[in-house]
PDB file of C-alpha atoms in Angstrom:
ATOM      1  CA  MET A   5      15.037  61.467 -26.710  1.00  0.00           C
ATOM      2  CA  GLU A   6      16.605  60.484 -23.419  1.00  0.00           C
ATOM      3  CA  SER A   7      14.865  59.610 -20.100  1.00  0.00           C
ATOM      4  CA  THR A   8      15.823  61.624 -17.283  1.00  0.00           C
ATOM      5  CA  GLY A   9      15.948  59.177 -14.611  1.00  0.00           C
ATOM      6  CA  GLY A  10      13.662  56.738 -12.786  1.00  0.00           C
ATOM      7  CA  THR A  11      11.256  59.414 -11.536  1.00  0.00           C
ATOM      8  CA  SER A  12       8.573  60.916 -13.659  1.00  0.00           C
ATOM      9  CA  ALA A  13       7.822  64.772 -13.534  1.00  0.00           C
ATOM     10  CA  PRO A  14       4.543  66.258 -12.399  1.00  0.00           C
ATOM     11  CA  PRO A  15       2.268  65.682 -15.382  1.00  0.00           C
ATOM     12  CA  PRO A  16       1.297  68.635 -17.544  1.00  0.00           C
ATOM     13  CA  ALA A  17      -2.396  69.867 -17.577  1.00  0.00           C
ATOM     14  CA  ASP A  18      -3.792  68.123 -20.529  1.00  0.00           C
ATOM     15  CA  ALA A  19      -5.486  71.043 -22.603  1.00  0.00           C
ATOM     16  CA  GLU A  20      -2.817  73.358 -21.845  1.00  0.00           C
ATOM     17  CA  VAL A  21       0.181  70.801 -23.423  1.00  0.00           C
ATOM     18  CA  HIS A  22      -2.189  69.919 -26.133  1.00  0.00           C
ATOM     19  CA  ARG A  23      -2.542  73.317 -27.503  1.00  0.00           C
ATOM     20  CA  ARG A  24       1.076  74.235 -26.783  1.00  0.00           C
ATOM     21  CA  LEU A  25       2.000  70.844 -29.062  1.00  0.00           C
ATOM     22  CA  VAL A  26      -0.581  72.023 -31.836  1.00  0.00           C
ATOM     23  CA  TYR A  27       1.394  75.207 -32.032  1.00  0.00           C
ATOM     24  CA  GLY A  28       4.733  73.499 -32.271  1.00  0.00           C
ATOM     25  CA  ASP A  29       6.246  74.236 -28.857  1.00  0.00           C
ATOM     26  CA  GLU A  30       9.210  71.683 -28.068  1.00  0.00           C
ATOM     27  CA  SER A  31       9.279  72.312 -24.466  1.00  0.00           C
ATOM     28  CA  ALA A  32       5.702  70.727 -24.243  1.00  0.00           C
ATOM     29  CA  LEU A  33       6.984  67.297 -25.926  1.00  0.00           C
ATOM     30  CA  ALA A  34       9.853  67.569 -23.436  1.00  0.00           C
ATOM     31  CA  GLU A  35       7.337  68.194 -20.322  1.00  0.00           C
ATOM     32  CA  VAL A  36       4.970  65.297 -21.799  1.00  0.00           C
ATOM     33  CA  TYR A  37       7.788  63.096 -22.324  1.00  0.00           C
ATOM     34  CA  ALA A  38       9.581  63.791 -18.545  1.00  0.00           C
ATOM     35  CA  ALA A  39       6.029  62.711 -17.319  1.00  0.00           C
ATOM     36  CA  TYR A  40       5.006  59.788 -19.010  1.00  0.00           C
ATOM     37  CA  GLY A  41       7.775  58.295 -20.874  1.00  0.00           C
ATOM     38  CA  GLY A  42       8.327  55.854 -18.279  1.00  0.00           C
ATOM     39  CA  LEU A  43       4.609  54.785 -18.559  1.00  0.00           C
ATOM     40  CA  VAL A  44       4.956  54.461 -22.179  1.00  0.00           C
ATOM     41  CA  ARG A  45       8.083  52.320 -21.824  1.00  0.00           C
ATOM     42  CA  ARG A  46       6.423  50.127 -19.176  1.00  0.00           C
ATOM     43  CA  VAL A  47       3.503  49.528 -21.249  1.00  0.00           C
ATOM     44  CA  ALA A  48       5.600  48.572 -24.058  1.00  0.00           C
ATOM     45  CA  VAL A  49       7.721  46.213 -22.039  1.00  0.00           C
ATOM     46  CA  ARG A  50       4.855  44.389 -20.614  1.00  0.00           C
ATOM     47  CA  VAL A  51       3.918  43.430 -24.054  1.00  0.00           C
ATOM     48  CA  THR A  52       6.891  43.075 -26.061  1.00  0.00           C
ATOM     49  CA  ARG A  53       9.033  41.527 -23.148  1.00  0.00           C
ATOM     50  CA  SER A  54      11.779  43.316 -24.777  1.00  0.00           C
ATOM     51  CA  PRO A  55      13.441  46.720 -23.126  1.00  0.00           C
ATOM     52  CA  ALA A  56      14.832  47.446 -26.484  1.00  0.00           C
ATOM     53  CA  ALA A  57      11.857  46.846 -28.380  1.00  0.00           C
ATOM     54  CA  ALA A  58      10.036  49.221 -25.640  1.00  0.00           C
ATOM     55  CA  GLU A  59      12.362  51.821 -26.168  1.00  0.00           C
ATOM     56  CA  ASP A  60      11.898  51.853 -30.091  1.00  0.00           C
ATOM     57  CA  VAL A  61       7.884  51.837 -29.279  1.00  0.00           C
ATOM     58  CA  ALA A  62       8.324  54.880 -26.795  1.00  0.00           C
ATOM     59  CA  GLN A  63      10.197  56.803 -29.638  1.00  0.00           C
ATOM     60  CA  GLU A  64       7.203  56.144 -31.951  1.00  0.00           C
ATOM     61  CA  VAL A  65       4.579  57.092 -29.754  1.00  0.00           C
ATOM     62  CA  PHE A  66       6.234  60.560 -28.915  1.00  0.00           C
ATOM     63  CA  ALA A  67       7.050  61.332 -32.194  1.00  0.00           C
ATOM     64  CA  HIS A  68       3.450  60.425 -33.128  1.00  0.00           C
ATOM     65  CA  LEU A  69       2.121  62.957 -30.747  1.00  0.00           C
ATOM     66  CA  TRP A  70       4.682  65.411 -31.940  1.00  0.00           C
ATOM     67  CA  SER A  71       3.656  65.093 -35.743  1.00  0.00           C
ATOM     68  CA  ARG A  72       0.139  64.668 -35.253  1.00  0.00           C
ATOM     69  CA  PRO A  73      -1.126  66.248 -32.121  1.00  0.00           C
ATOM     70  CA  TYR A  74      -4.734  66.770 -33.322  1.00  0.00           C
ATOM     71  CA  THR A  75      -5.293  63.014 -32.871  1.00  0.00           C
ATOM     72  CA  PHE A  76      -5.285  63.365 -29.169  1.00  0.00           C
ATOM     73  CA  ASP A  77      -8.520  65.007 -27.926  1.00  0.00           C
ATOM     74  CA  ALA A  78      -8.568  66.340 -24.274  1.00  0.00           C
ATOM     75  CA  SER A  79     -12.203  66.514 -24.259  1.00  0.00           C
ATOM     76  CA  ARG A  80     -12.508  62.744 -24.692  1.00  0.00           C
ATOM     77  CA  GLY A  81      -9.962  61.255 -22.173  1.00  0.00           C
ATOM     78  CA  SER A  82      -6.761  62.151 -20.333  1.00  0.00           C
ATOM     79  CA  LEU A  83      -3.373  62.198 -22.045  1.00  0.00           C
ATOM     80  CA  ARG A  84      -1.893  59.170 -19.725  1.00  0.00           C
ATOM     81  CA  THR A  85      -4.452  56.836 -21.188  1.00  0.00           C
ATOM     82  CA  TRP A  86      -4.256  58.248 -24.602  1.00  0.00           C
ATOM     83  CA  LEU A  87      -0.443  57.624 -24.486  1.00  0.00           C
ATOM     84  CA  SER A  88      -0.968  54.131 -22.726  1.00  0.00           C
ATOM     85  CA  VAL A  89      -3.232  52.975 -25.548  1.00  0.00           C
ATOM     86  CA  LEU A  90      -1.129  54.078 -28.451  1.00  0.00           C
ATOM     87  CA  ALA A  91       1.748  52.498 -26.495  1.00  0.00           C
ATOM     88  CA  HIS A  92      -0.082  49.395 -26.410  1.00  0.00           C
ATOM     89  CA  ARG A  93      -1.168  49.315 -30.002  1.00  0.00           C
ATOM     90  CA  ARG A  94       2.586  49.828 -30.983  1.00  0.00           C
ATOM     91  CA  ALA A  95       3.968  47.251 -29.026  1.00  0.00           C
ATOM     92  CA  VAL A  96       1.379  44.856 -30.614  1.00  0.00           C
ATOM     93  CA  ASP A  97       1.930  45.695 -33.942  1.00  0.00           C
ATOM     94  CA  TRP A  98       5.767  45.046 -32.730  1.00  0.00           C
ATOM     95  CA  VAL A  99       4.673  41.723 -31.505  1.00  0.00           C
ATOM     96  CA  ARG A 100       2.771  40.725 -34.559  1.00  0.00           C
ATOM     97  CA  GLY A 101       5.588  41.833 -36.619  1.00  0.00           C
ATOM     98  CA  GLU A 102       8.150  39.402 -34.963  1.00  0.00           C
ATOM     99  CA  ALA A 103       5.616  36.616 -35.111  1.00  0.00           C
ATOM    100  CA  ARG A 104       5.138  37.015 -39.033  1.00  0.00           C
ATOM    101  CA  HIS A 105       8.840  37.066 -39.482  1.00  0.00           C
ATOM    102  CA  ARG A 106       9.119  33.830 -37.405  1.00  0.00           C
ATOM    103  CA  LYS A 107       6.422  32.052 -39.383  1.00  0.00           C
ATOM    104  CA  ASP A 108       8.844  30.538 -42.059  1.00  0.00           C
ATOM    105  CA  ALA A 109      10.861  29.088 -38.961  1.00  0.00           C
ATOM    106  CA  GLY A 110       7.468  26.944 -37.858  1.00  0.00           C
ATOM    107  CA  ALA A 111       5.330  29.273 -36.259  1.00  0.00           C
ATOM    108  CA  ASP A 112       1.587  28.843 -36.956  1.00  0.00           C
ATOM    109  CA  ASP A 113      -1.136  31.645 -36.776  1.00  0.00           C
ATOM    110  CA  SER A 114      -2.123  30.566 -33.179  1.00  0.00           C
ATOM    111  CA  ALA A 115       0.456  32.758 -32.100  1.00  0.00           C
ATOM    112  CA  LEU A 116      -1.066  35.761 -33.870  1.00  0.00           C
ATOM    113  CA  GLN A 117      -4.544  34.652 -32.192  1.00  0.00           C
ATOM    114  CA  ALA A 118      -3.070  35.073 -28.746  1.00  0.00           C
ATOM    115  CA  ILE A 119      -2.198  38.526 -28.797  1.00  0.00           C
ATOM    116  CA  PRO A 120      -4.310  41.153 -27.463  1.00  0.00           C
ATOM    117  CA  ASP A 121      -6.725  43.052 -29.853  1.00  0.00           C
ATOM    118  CA  ALA A 122      -5.377  46.469 -30.375  1.00  0.00           C
ATOM    119  CA  GLY A 123      -8.578  47.895 -31.604  1.00  0.00           C
ATOM    120  CA  PRO A 124      -9.979  50.964 -30.287  1.00  0.00           C
ATOM    121  CA  GLY A 125     -11.819  51.233 -26.995  1.00  0.00           C
ATOM    122  CA  PRO A 126     -14.839  53.211 -25.833  1.00  0.00           C
ATOM    123  CA  ASP A 127     -12.626  56.447 -25.467  1.00  0.00           C
ATOM    124  CA  GLU A 128     -11.639  56.214 -29.401  1.00  0.00           C
ATOM    125  CA  THR A 129     -15.122  56.198 -31.051  1.00  0.00           C
ATOM    126  CA  VAL A 130     -15.471  58.079 -33.944  1.00  0.00           C
ATOM    127  CA  VAL A 131     -16.597  61.750 -33.235  1.00  0.00           C
ATOM    128  CA  ASP A 132     -20.192  62.384 -33.276  1.00  0.00           C
ATOM    129  CA  ARG A 133     -21.971  63.594 -36.468  1.00  0.00           C
ATOM    130  CA  GLU A 134     -21.824  67.361 -35.555  1.00  0.00           C
ATOM    131  CA  ARG A 135     -18.265  67.469 -34.680  1.00  0.00           C
ATOM    132  CA  SER A 136     -17.322  65.387 -37.824  1.00  0.00           C
ATOM    133  CA  LEU A 137     -19.521  67.883 -39.817  1.00  0.00           C
ATOM    134  CA  LEU A 138     -17.464  70.755 -38.082  1.00  0.00           C
ATOM    135  CA  LEU A 139     -14.143  69.290 -38.822  1.00  0.00           C
ATOM    136  CA  HIS A 140     -14.628  68.517 -42.440  1.00  0.00           C
ATOM    137  CA  THR A 141     -16.125  72.351 -43.041  1.00  0.00           C
ATOM    138  CA  ALA A 142     -12.590  73.246 -41.514  1.00  0.00           C
ATOM    139  CA  LEU A 143     -10.630  71.238 -43.611  1.00  0.00           C
ATOM    140  CA  ALA A 144     -12.322  72.378 -46.704  1.00  0.00           C
ATOM    141  CA  GLU A 145     -11.543  75.945 -45.865  1.00  0.00           C
ATOM    142  CA  LEU A 146      -7.821  75.472 -45.346  1.00  0.00           C
ATOM    143  CA  PRO A 147      -5.620  76.591 -48.550  1.00  0.00           C
ATOM    144  CA  GLN A 148      -4.994  73.781 -51.053  1.00  0.00           C
ATOM    145  CA  PRO A 149      -1.242  73.430 -50.032  1.00  0.00           C
ATOM    146  CA  GLN A 150      -2.112  72.517 -46.196  1.00  0.00           C
ATOM    147  CA  ARG A 151      -5.172  70.292 -47.037  1.00  0.00           C
ATOM    148  CA  GLU A 152      -3.060  68.285 -48.963  1.00  0.00           C
ATOM    149  CA  VAL A 153      -0.537  67.860 -46.307  1.00  0.00           C
ATOM    150  CA  VAL A 154      -3.316  67.302 -43.767  1.00  0.00           C
ATOM    151  CA  HIS A 155      -4.892  64.747 -45.820  1.00  0.00           C
ATOM    152  CA  LEU A 156      -1.721  62.604 -46.534  1.00  0.00           C
ATOM    153  CA  ALA A 157      -1.052  62.812 -42.537  1.00  0.00           C
ATOM    154  CA  TYR A 158      -4.504  61.919 -41.148  1.00  0.00           C
ATOM    155  CA  PHE A 159      -6.372  60.158 -43.880  1.00  0.00           C
ATOM    156  CA  ALA A 160      -3.498  58.346 -45.810  1.00  0.00           C
ATOM    157  CA  GLY A 161      -1.567  57.705 -42.665  1.00  0.00           C
ATOM    158  CA  ARG A 162       1.944  59.209 -43.760  1.00  0.00           C
ATOM    159  CA  THR A 163       4.336  61.185 -41.682  1.00  0.00           C
ATOM    160  CA  TYR A 164       5.162  64.600 -42.718  1.00  0.00           C
ATOM    161  CA  ARG A 165       8.580  63.247 -44.175  1.00  0.00           C
ATOM    162  CA  GLN A 166       6.364  60.997 -46.310  1.00  0.00           C
ATOM    163  CA  ALA A 167       3.809  63.564 -47.402  1.00  0.00           C
ATOM    164  CA  ALA A 168       6.905  65.706 -48.219  1.00  0.00           C
ATOM    165  CA  VAL A 169       8.251  63.095 -50.957  1.00  0.00           C
ATOM    166  CA  GLU A 170       4.755  62.471 -52.079  1.00  0.00           C
ATOM    167  CA  LEU A 171       4.082  66.321 -52.932  1.00  0.00           C
ATOM    168  CA  GLY A 172       7.680  66.974 -54.025  1.00  0.00           C
ATOM    169  CA  ILE A 173       8.680  69.534 -51.074  1.00  0.00           C
ATOM    170  CA  PRO A 174      11.260  69.612 -48.558  1.00  0.00           C
ATOM    171  CA  GLU A 175      10.428  68.274 -45.144  1.00  0.00           C
ATOM    172  CA  GLY A 176      10.412  71.580 -43.644  1.00  0.00           C
ATOM    173  CA  THR A 177       7.678  73.110 -45.712  1.00  0.00           C
ATOM    174  CA  ALA A 178       5.598  70.148 -45.134  1.00  0.00           C
ATOM    175  CA  LYS A 179       6.228  70.237 -41.653  1.00  0.00           C
ATOM    176  CA  THR A 180       5.175  73.829 -41.734  1.00  0.00           C
ATOM    177  CA  ARG A 181       2.124  73.598 -43.631  1.00  0.00           C
ATOM    178  CA  LEU A 182       0.711  70.873 -41.083  1.00  0.00           C
ATOM    179  CA  ARG A 183       1.509  72.978 -38.134  1.00  0.00           C
ATOM    180  CA  SER A 184      -0.105  75.930 -39.960  1.00  0.00           C
ATOM    181  CA  ALA A 185      -3.609  73.452 -40.740  1.00  0.00           C
ATOM    182  CA  LEU A 186      -3.602  72.018 -37.126  1.00  0.00           C
ATOM    183  CA  ARG A 187      -3.552  75.688 -35.681  1.00  0.00           C
ATOM    184  CA  SER A 188      -6.308  76.619 -38.088  1.00  0.00           C
ATOM    185  CA  LEU A 189      -8.314  73.138 -37.227  1.00  0.00           C
ATOM    186  CA  ALA A 190      -7.541  73.842 -33.430  1.00  0.00           C
ATOM    187  CA  GLU A 191      -8.863  77.449 -33.448  1.00  0.00           C
ATOM    188  CA  THR A 192     -12.134  76.604 -35.480  1.00  0.00           C
ATOM    189  CA  LEU A 193     -12.931  73.938 -33.209  1.00  0.00           C
ATOM    190  CA  ALA A 194     -12.180  75.476 -29.856  1.00  0.00           C
ATOM    191  CA  ASP A 195     -14.585  78.033 -31.029  1.00  0.00           C
ATOM    192  CA  PRO A 196     -17.569  76.453 -32.997  1.00  0.00           C
ATOM    193  CA  PRO A 197     -20.810  78.473 -33.536  1.00  0.00           C
ATOM    194  CA  ASP A 198     -23.159  78.176 -31.036  1.00  0.00           C
ATOM    195  CA  ALA A 199     -25.816  75.555 -31.957  1.00  0.00           C
ATOM    196  CA  ALA A 200     -28.331  76.799 -29.748  1.00  0.00           C
ATOM    197  CA  LEU A 201     -28.354  79.885 -31.801  1.00  0.00           C
ATOM    198  CA  GLU A 202     -28.180  78.235 -35.287  1.00  0.00           C
ATOM    199  CA  ARG A 203     -31.368  76.298 -34.218  1.00  0.00           C
ATOM    200  CA  GLY A 204     -33.036  79.474 -33.026  1.00  0.00           C
ATOM    201  CA  ALA A 205     -33.325  78.713 -29.424  1.00  0.00           C
TER     202      ALA A 205
END
């Protein structure tokens, strides 16, 4: 993915672009990259102090958004903020990895302690119990092949390529199953049952 220059395109509407990403619309990813690619690289450069590392971080961030669009929740914050946080986390991971590689050359753990904490912030706390229950119900209703890919991708931290290897299926099949599962989950969570009616209000 290549930068189109120093200027950024107008940011797309978060909810709409997220819907398109969930449905596998590649043009949506291109729009997000055009709008926020420069921001992601700037965040990464501030942490890594390396333009080359920042490019790698940017590729990881947008690959993550493409392969796991459901991890972004437009109702909990802006896409700009979410991408910035993810870029910071990946950049911190890169710095920590570099620090570990240098430990055998005399570096001590104080370097690791000085790196900013990449833990989740207030906008990334676990979803509330009701939404979590709805999500797990929706997951349980997925066909078994889709549920297996979702489990590996979201609960075991695998990419769809890694999931394909573990399941012994082609990468294209894993990607298709993941996209189909994400569409089903997005539709279920976008139109949940009326809680008030269920309570008899």
